[in-house]
Amino acid sequence: MNTQQNTVNKEIILTGDRATGPLHLGHYVGSLKQRVELQSTHDQTILVADMQGLTDNAHNPNKVSSNILNVVADYLAVGIDPSQTTICLQSQLPALAELTMYYSNLVTIARLERNPTVKSEIQSKGFERSLPAGFLTYPISQAADITAFNATLIPVGDDQLPMLEQTNEIVRKVNALGGKEVLKECKPLLSNASRLPSTDGKNKMSKTMGNAINLGATEKEISAAVKSMYTDPNHLRVEDPGRVKDNVVFTYLDAFHPNLSYVAELKEQYQRGGLGDGSTKKILEECLQEMLRPIRERRAMYLNDKAQLIDILATGSHVSREKTAQVLYDVKGVFGLNIL
Ligand code: TRP
């Protein structure tokens, strides 16, 4: 096949991560692994969402700025290849901010307040009394991210589904106003892996709650995290039968152990009785240490050469500015603003 033709026909993927902390195993299972697999068959852009990171951190901007290169190093360490995937920085793409302004006129406050993900974030961040306008409206800026690239496929976790729904509503409104297909609707690409629980078994893994294993975690941190993992609180003696369901050690073994029939045997033994938590944790720890060692080493190597990381972001942002100019022009056209 003609390669150029091939590039033209590739489906466009856009994903992003808020740059508010280093990425962790939850990101790996939920999205990063898929992005690595998709980069050779799709036209993929990954956005380091620094502006979205500021929507709840504007008073502590260092939390965002200091994590931008960490996130890029995380991408490269897991195998995202900048010659196949465009990695760009949201704040370097003015078209995104402009599109956000235009789209804002098409979305009601009531609609923004109904977004279930934003709703629960408002609660967990204690924003009920002092909600930044930028936070309530970040789904509009996310719609700008997605549509600016003409992306149709968005690999995300299920918490992002409300954002894609809002994006498609905006797309339909713009198309109705324009009287033709100006923007494309997108669909989610959900990983078939179930969401990875936090090490304490209480929540989803969170950058901020200290219950996650980061991709760059040291050997000691991995070891401590596995040792503290939630298992079956009623499994007191080795010979007692234990519960596999909601047992974080087994959830992680399912997600990361290369030999699933071995994991199935372990589960049987655990449920029968005769397998202690110390043993299952040891098996998990070995598996995670082995998997994360090369990622940690590559990550450190990339972070040692910040100039290279900046160069990758600058190149990707330059390419992305060119890619996003047309959609901005088209949307301004819908509002009759391409006069000059
Ligand atoms: N909201 C996403 C998150 O919290 C980050 C993000 C920003 C994003 N822009 C995006 C995801 C565009 C997908 C597409 O992780």
Coordinates of C-alpha atoms and ligand atoms in Angstrom, one line a residue:
M1 CA 0.0 0.0 0.0
N2 CA 1.1 3.5 -0.7
T3 CA 2.3 4.9 2.6
Q4 CA 1.0 8.4 2.1
Q5 CA -2.4 7.1 1.4
N6 CA -2.1 5.1 4.5
T7 CA -1.4 8.1 6.7
V8 CA -4.3 10.0 5.2
N9 CA -6.7 7.2 6.0
K10 CA -5.6 6.6 9.5
E11 CA -8.2 7.2 12.2
I12 CA -7.4 10.2 14.4
I13 CA -6.8 9.6 18.1
L14 CA -6.5 12.3 20.7
T15 CA -5.9 11.7 24.4
G16 CA -4.6 13.8 27.2
D17 CA -3.5 13.8 30.8
R18 CA -3.6 16.6 33.3
A19 CA -0.1 17.4 34.3
T20 CA -0.7 17.3 38.0
G21 CA 1.5 14.5 39.1
P22 CA 3.5 11.6 37.7
L23 CA 1.5 8.8 36.0
H24 CA 0.8 5.6 37.8
L25 CA -0.2 2.0 37.2
G26 CA -3.8 3.0 36.8
H27 CA -2.9 5.1 33.8
Y28 CA -0.8 2.3 32.5
V29 CA -3.6 -0.3 32.6
G30 CA -6.4 2.1 31.7
S31 CA -4.9 3.9 28.7
L32 CA -1.1 4.1 28.2
K33 CA -0.7 0.4 27.2
Q34 CA -3.4 0.9 24.5
R35 CA -1.8 4.1 23.2
V36 CA 1.5 2.2 22.7
E37 CA -0.4 -0.5 20.8
L38 CA -2.4 2.0 18.7
Q39 CA 0.4 4.4 17.7
S40 CA 1.5 2.4 14.7
T41 CA -2.0 2.0 13.2
H42 CA -3.5 5.4 14.0
D43 CA -2.7 9.1 13.7
Q44 CA -2.3 9.7 17.4
T45 CA -1.8 12.9 19.4
I46 CA -1.3 13.0 23.1
L47 CA -1.9 16.3 24.9
V48 CA -0.2 17.2 28.1
A49 CA -3.1 19.1 29.6
D50 CA -1.4 21.8 31.6
M51 CA -4.3 24.3 31.2
Q52 CA -6.8 21.8 32.4
G53 CA -4.4 21.0 35.3
L54 CA -4.6 24.7 36.3
T55 CA -8.4 24.6 36.5
D56 CA -8.1 23.4 40.1
N57 CA -4.5 24.4 40.8
A58 CA -4.2 28.0 39.8
H59 CA -3.1 29.0 43.3
N60 CA -0.4 26.3 43.2
P61 CA 0.8 26.4 39.6
N62 CA 4.0 24.8 40.4
K63 CA 2.1 21.5 40.9
V64 CA 1.4 21.7 37.2
S65 CA 4.5 23.2 35.7
S66 CA 6.8 20.9 37.6
N67 CA 5.0 17.8 36.3
I68 CA 4.9 18.6 32.6
L69 CA 8.3 16.9 31.8
N70 CA 7.6 14.1 34.3
V71 CA 4.5 13.2 32.3
V72 CA 6.4 13.3 29.0
A73 CA 9.1 11.1 30.5
D74 CA 6.4 8.7 31.7
Y75 CA 5.1 8.5 28.1
L76 CA 8.5 7.8 26.6
A77 CA 9.3 5.3 29.4
V78 CA 6.3 3.1 28.6
G79 CA 7.1 3.1 24.9
I80 CA 5.3 6.0 23.4
D81 CA 7.4 6.9 20.4
P82 CA 7.5 10.5 19.4
S83 CA 8.2 9.6 15.8
Q84 CA 4.8 7.8 15.7
T85 CA 2.8 9.8 18.3
T86 CA 2.6 13.6 18.4
I87 CA 3.1 14.8 22.0
C88 CA 2.1 18.4 22.5
L89 CA 1.5 20.9 25.3
Q90 CA -2.0 22.3 25.6
S91 CA -0.9 25.8 26.6
Q92 CA 1.1 26.1 23.4
L93 CA -1.9 25.7 21.2
P94 CA -3.9 29.0 21.1
A95 CA -6.6 27.5 18.9
L96 CA -7.7 25.4 21.9
A97 CA -8.3 28.5 24.0
E98 CA -10.1 30.3 21.2
L99 CA -12.3 27.3 20.4
T100 CA -13.2 27.1 24.1
M101 CA -14.5 30.7 24.0
Y102 CA -16.7 30.0 21.0
Y103 CA -18.0 26.8 22.4
S104 CA -18.8 28.4 25.8
N105 CA -21.6 30.2 24.1
L106 CA -23.3 27.0 23.2
V107 CA -23.3 25.4 26.6
T108 CA -25.6 26.3 29.5
I109 CA -24.4 26.5 33.1
A110 CA -27.2 24.0 34.0
R111 CA -25.6 21.5 31.5
L112 CA -22.2 22.0 33.0
E113 CA -23.5 21.4 36.5
R114 CA -25.0 18.1 35.4
N115 CA -21.7 16.5 34.4
P116 CA -21.4 13.6 36.9
T117 CA -17.6 13.5 36.9
V118 CA -17.3 17.2 37.4
K119 CA -20.0 17.0 40.1
S120 CA -18.1 14.5 42.1
E121 CA -14.8 16.3 41.6
I122 CA -16.4 19.5 43.0
Q123 CA -17.4 17.6 46.1
S124 CA -14.0 15.8 46.6
K125 CA -12.1 19.1 46.1
G126 CA -14.4 21.0 48.5
F127 CA -15.3 23.5 45.7
E128 CA -19.0 23.8 46.7
R129 CA -18.4 27.3 48.0
S130 CA -15.6 28.5 45.8
L131 CA -15.9 26.9 42.4
P132 CA -13.5 28.4 39.8
A133 CA -15.4 29.1 36.6
G134 CA -12.5 27.4 34.7
F135 CA -13.1 24.2 36.6
L136 CA -16.8 24.1 35.9
T137 CA -16.1 24.7 32.2
Y138 CA -13.2 22.4 31.7
P139 CA -15.4 19.9 29.7
I140 CA -15.8 22.7 27.1
S141 CA -12.0 23.1 26.9
Q142 CA -11.8 19.3 26.5
A143 CA -14.3 19.5 23.7
A144 CA -12.0 22.0 22.1
D145 CA -9.0 19.6 22.5
I146 CA -10.8 16.8 20.9
T147 CA -12.5 18.6 18.0
A148 CA -9.5 20.8 17.1
F149 CA -7.7 17.6 16.0
N150 CA -10.7 16.2 14.2
A151 CA -10.3 13.2 16.5
T152 CA -12.9 10.5 16.4
L153 CA -11.4 7.9 18.8
I154 CA -10.6 8.8 22.4
P155 CA -8.9 6.2 24.6
V156 CA -10.0 7.1 28.1
G157 CA -11.2 5.7 31.4
D158 CA -15.0 5.5 32.0
D159 CA -14.8 8.6 34.2
Q160 CA -14.3 10.6 31.0
L161 CA -17.4 9.4 29.2
P162 CA -19.4 12.5 30.3
M163 CA -16.8 14.7 28.7
L164 CA -17.2 12.9 25.4
E165 CA -20.9 13.2 25.6
Q166 CA -20.6 16.9 26.1
T167 CA -18.2 17.1 23.3
N168 CA -20.6 15.5 20.9
E169 CA -23.4 17.8 22.0
I170 CA -21.2 20.8 21.1
V171 CA -20.3 19.1 17.8
R172 CA -24.0 18.7 16.9
K173 CA -24.7 22.3 17.8
V174 CA -21.9 23.6 15.7
N175 CA -22.9 21.4 12.8
A176 CA -26.5 22.5 13.0
L177 CA -25.4 26.2 13.1
G178 CA -23.1 25.6 10.1
G179 CA -25.7 23.6 8.2
K180 CA -23.1 21.0 7.4
E181 CA -20.6 18.7 9.0
V182 CA -18.0 21.1 10.4
L183 CA -16.9 19.0 13.3
K184 CA -16.8 15.2 13.7
E185 CA -18.4 13.3 16.6
C186 CA -16.0 11.2 18.6
K187 CA -16.3 7.9 20.4
P188 CA -14.5 6.5 23.4
L189 CA -12.1 3.6 23.3
L190 CA -12.5 2.0 26.7
S191 CA -9.8 -0.4 27.7
N192 CA -11.3 -3.9 28.5
A193 CA -9.2 -4.0 31.6
S194 CA -11.3 -3.1 34.6
R195 CA -10.3 0.0 36.6
L196 CA -7.4 -0.7 38.8
P197 CA -8.3 -0.1 42.5
S198 CA -6.0 1.9 44.8
T199 CA -3.6 -0.1 47.0
D200 CA -5.9 0.5 50.0
G201 CA -8.8 -1.0 48.0
K202 CA -11.0 2.0 48.8
N203 CA -10.9 4.2 45.7
K204 CA -9.6 4.5 42.2
M205 CA -5.9 5.2 42.1
S206 CA -5.3 8.9 42.5
K207 CA -2.3 11.1 41.9
T208 CA -3.2 13.1 44.9
M209 CA -4.3 10.5 47.5
G210 CA -1.1 8.6 48.0
N211 CA -2.6 5.3 47.2
A212 CA -1.1 4.7 43.8
I213 CA 2.1 3.1 42.5
N214 CA 3.8 5.5 40.2
L215 CA 5.5 4.3 37.0
G216 CA 8.7 5.8 38.4
A217 CA 8.3 4.2 41.9
T218 CA 11.5 3.1 43.5
E219 CA 12.1 -0.5 44.5
K220 CA 11.4 0.4 48.1
E221 CA 8.2 2.3 47.3
I222 CA 6.9 -0.7 45.3
S223 CA 7.7 -3.1 48.1
A224 CA 6.0 -0.9 50.7
A225 CA 2.9 -0.4 48.6
V226 CA 2.5 -4.1 48.0
K227 CA 3.0 -4.9 51.7
S228 CA 0.3 -2.4 52.7
M229 CA -2.2 -3.7 50.1
Y230 CA -5.7 -4.5 51.2
T231 CA -6.5 -8.3 51.1
D232 CA -9.2 -10.2 52.8
P233 CA -9.5 -8.8 56.4
N234 CA -11.0 -12.2 57.6
H235 CA -8.2 -14.2 56.2
L236 CA -6.3 -14.4 59.5
R237 CA -4.4 -17.7 59.4
V238 CA -2.7 -19.2 56.4
E239 CA -4.9 -22.3 56.5
D240 CA -8.1 -20.2 56.5
P241 CA -10.0 -20.0 53.2
G242 CA -9.6 -16.5 51.8
R243 CA -11.7 -14.2 49.5
V244 CA -10.3 -13.3 46.1
K245 CA -13.0 -10.8 45.3
D246 CA -12.1 -7.2 46.3
N247 CA -8.6 -8.6 47.3
V248 CA -6.3 -6.0 45.8
V249 CA -3.4 -8.4 45.5
F250 CA -5.4 -10.6 43.2
T251 CA -6.8 -7.7 41.2
Y252 CA -3.2 -6.6 40.5
L253 CA -2.0 -10.2 39.7
D254 CA -4.9 -10.4 37.2
A255 CA -3.8 -7.1 35.7
F256 CA 0.0 -7.6 35.6
H257 CA 1.1 -11.3 36.0
P258 CA 2.2 -12.7 32.7
N259 CA 0.9 -16.2 33.5
L260 CA -2.8 -16.1 34.2
S261 CA -3.3 -19.9 34.6
Y262 CA -0.8 -19.7 37.4
V263 CA -2.8 -16.8 38.9
A264 CA -5.9 -19.0 38.6
E265 CA -4.2 -21.8 40.5
L266 CA -3.1 -19.3 43.2
K267 CA -6.7 -18.1 43.5
E268 CA -8.0 -21.7 44.0
Q269 CA -5.4 -22.4 46.6
Y270 CA -6.2 -19.1 48.4
Q271 CA -9.9 -19.8 48.4
R272 CA -9.4 -23.4 49.7
G273 CA -7.0 -22.2 52.4
G274 CA -3.3 -22.8 52.8
L275 CA -2.0 -19.8 51.0
G276 CA -0.9 -16.8 53.1
D277 CA -1.1 -13.1 52.2
G278 CA 2.7 -12.9 52.7
S279 CA 3.2 -15.4 49.8
T280 CA 0.7 -13.8 47.4
K281 CA 2.2 -10.4 48.1
K282 CA 5.7 -11.8 47.5
I283 CA 4.6 -13.1 44.1
L284 CA 3.0 -9.8 43.1
E285 CA 6.0 -7.8 44.3
E286 CA 8.4 -9.8 42.2
C287 CA 6.1 -9.3 39.2
L288 CA 5.8 -5.6 39.6
Q289 CA 9.5 -5.1 40.4
E290 CA 10.4 -6.9 37.2
M291 CA 7.8 -4.9 35.1
L292 CA 8.6 -1.5 36.5
R293 CA 12.4 -1.7 36.7
P294 CA 13.0 -1.0 33.0
I295 CA 10.3 1.7 33.0
R296 CA 11.9 3.4 36.0
E297 CA 15.4 3.2 34.4
R298 CA 14.2 4.7 31.1
R299 CA 12.2 7.4 32.9
A300 CA 15.3 8.4 34.8
M301 CA 17.3 8.5 31.7
Y302 CA 14.9 10.7 29.9
L303 CA 14.6 13.1 32.9
N304 CA 18.3 13.4 32.8
D305 CA 18.1 15.1 29.4
K306 CA 15.5 17.7 29.9
A307 CA 16.5 19.5 26.7
Q308 CA 15.5 16.5 24.7
L309 CA 12.1 16.3 26.5
I310 CA 11.5 20.0 25.8
D311 CA 12.5 19.5 22.2
I312 CA 10.0 16.7 21.8
L313 CA 7.2 18.9 23.3
A314 CA 8.2 21.9 21.1
T315 CA 8.2 19.8 17.9
G316 CA 4.9 18.1 18.8
S317 CA 3.3 21.5 19.7
H318 CA 4.5 23.0 16.4
V319 CA 3.0 20.2 14.4
S320 CA -0.2 20.5 16.5
R321 CA -0.5 24.2 15.9
E322 CA -0.7 23.5 12.2
K323 CA -3.1 20.6 12.7
T324 CA -5.6 22.7 14.7
A325 CA -5.6 25.9 12.6
Q326 CA -8.2 24.6 10.1
V327 CA -10.9 23.7 12.6
L328 CA -10.6 27.1 14.3
Y329 CA -11.0 28.7 10.9
D330 CA -14.0 26.6 10.2
V331 CA -15.7 27.3 13.6
K332 CA -15.1 31.0 13.2
G333 CA -16.7 30.6 9.8
V334 CA -19.8 29.2 11.3
F335 CA -20.1 32.3 13.4
G336 CA -19.5 34.5 10.4
L337 CA -16.2 35.8 11.6
N338 CA -13.8 35.2 8.8
I339 CA -14.1 38.7 7.4
L340 CA -10.6 40.0 7.4
Ligands
TRP1 N1 -9.7 15.1 31.5 C1 -8.5 14.2 31.2 C2 -8.0 13.7 32.6 O1 -8.4 14.2 33.6 C3 -7.4 14.9 30.5 C4 -7.7 15.4 29.1 C5 -7.6 16.7 28.7 C6 -8.2 14.7 28.0 N2 -7.9 16.9 27.5 C7 -8.3 15.6 27.0 C8 -8.5 13.4 27.8 C9 -8.8 15.3 25.7 C10 -8.9 13.0 26.5 C11 -9.1 13.9 25.5 O2 -7.2 12.8 32.6

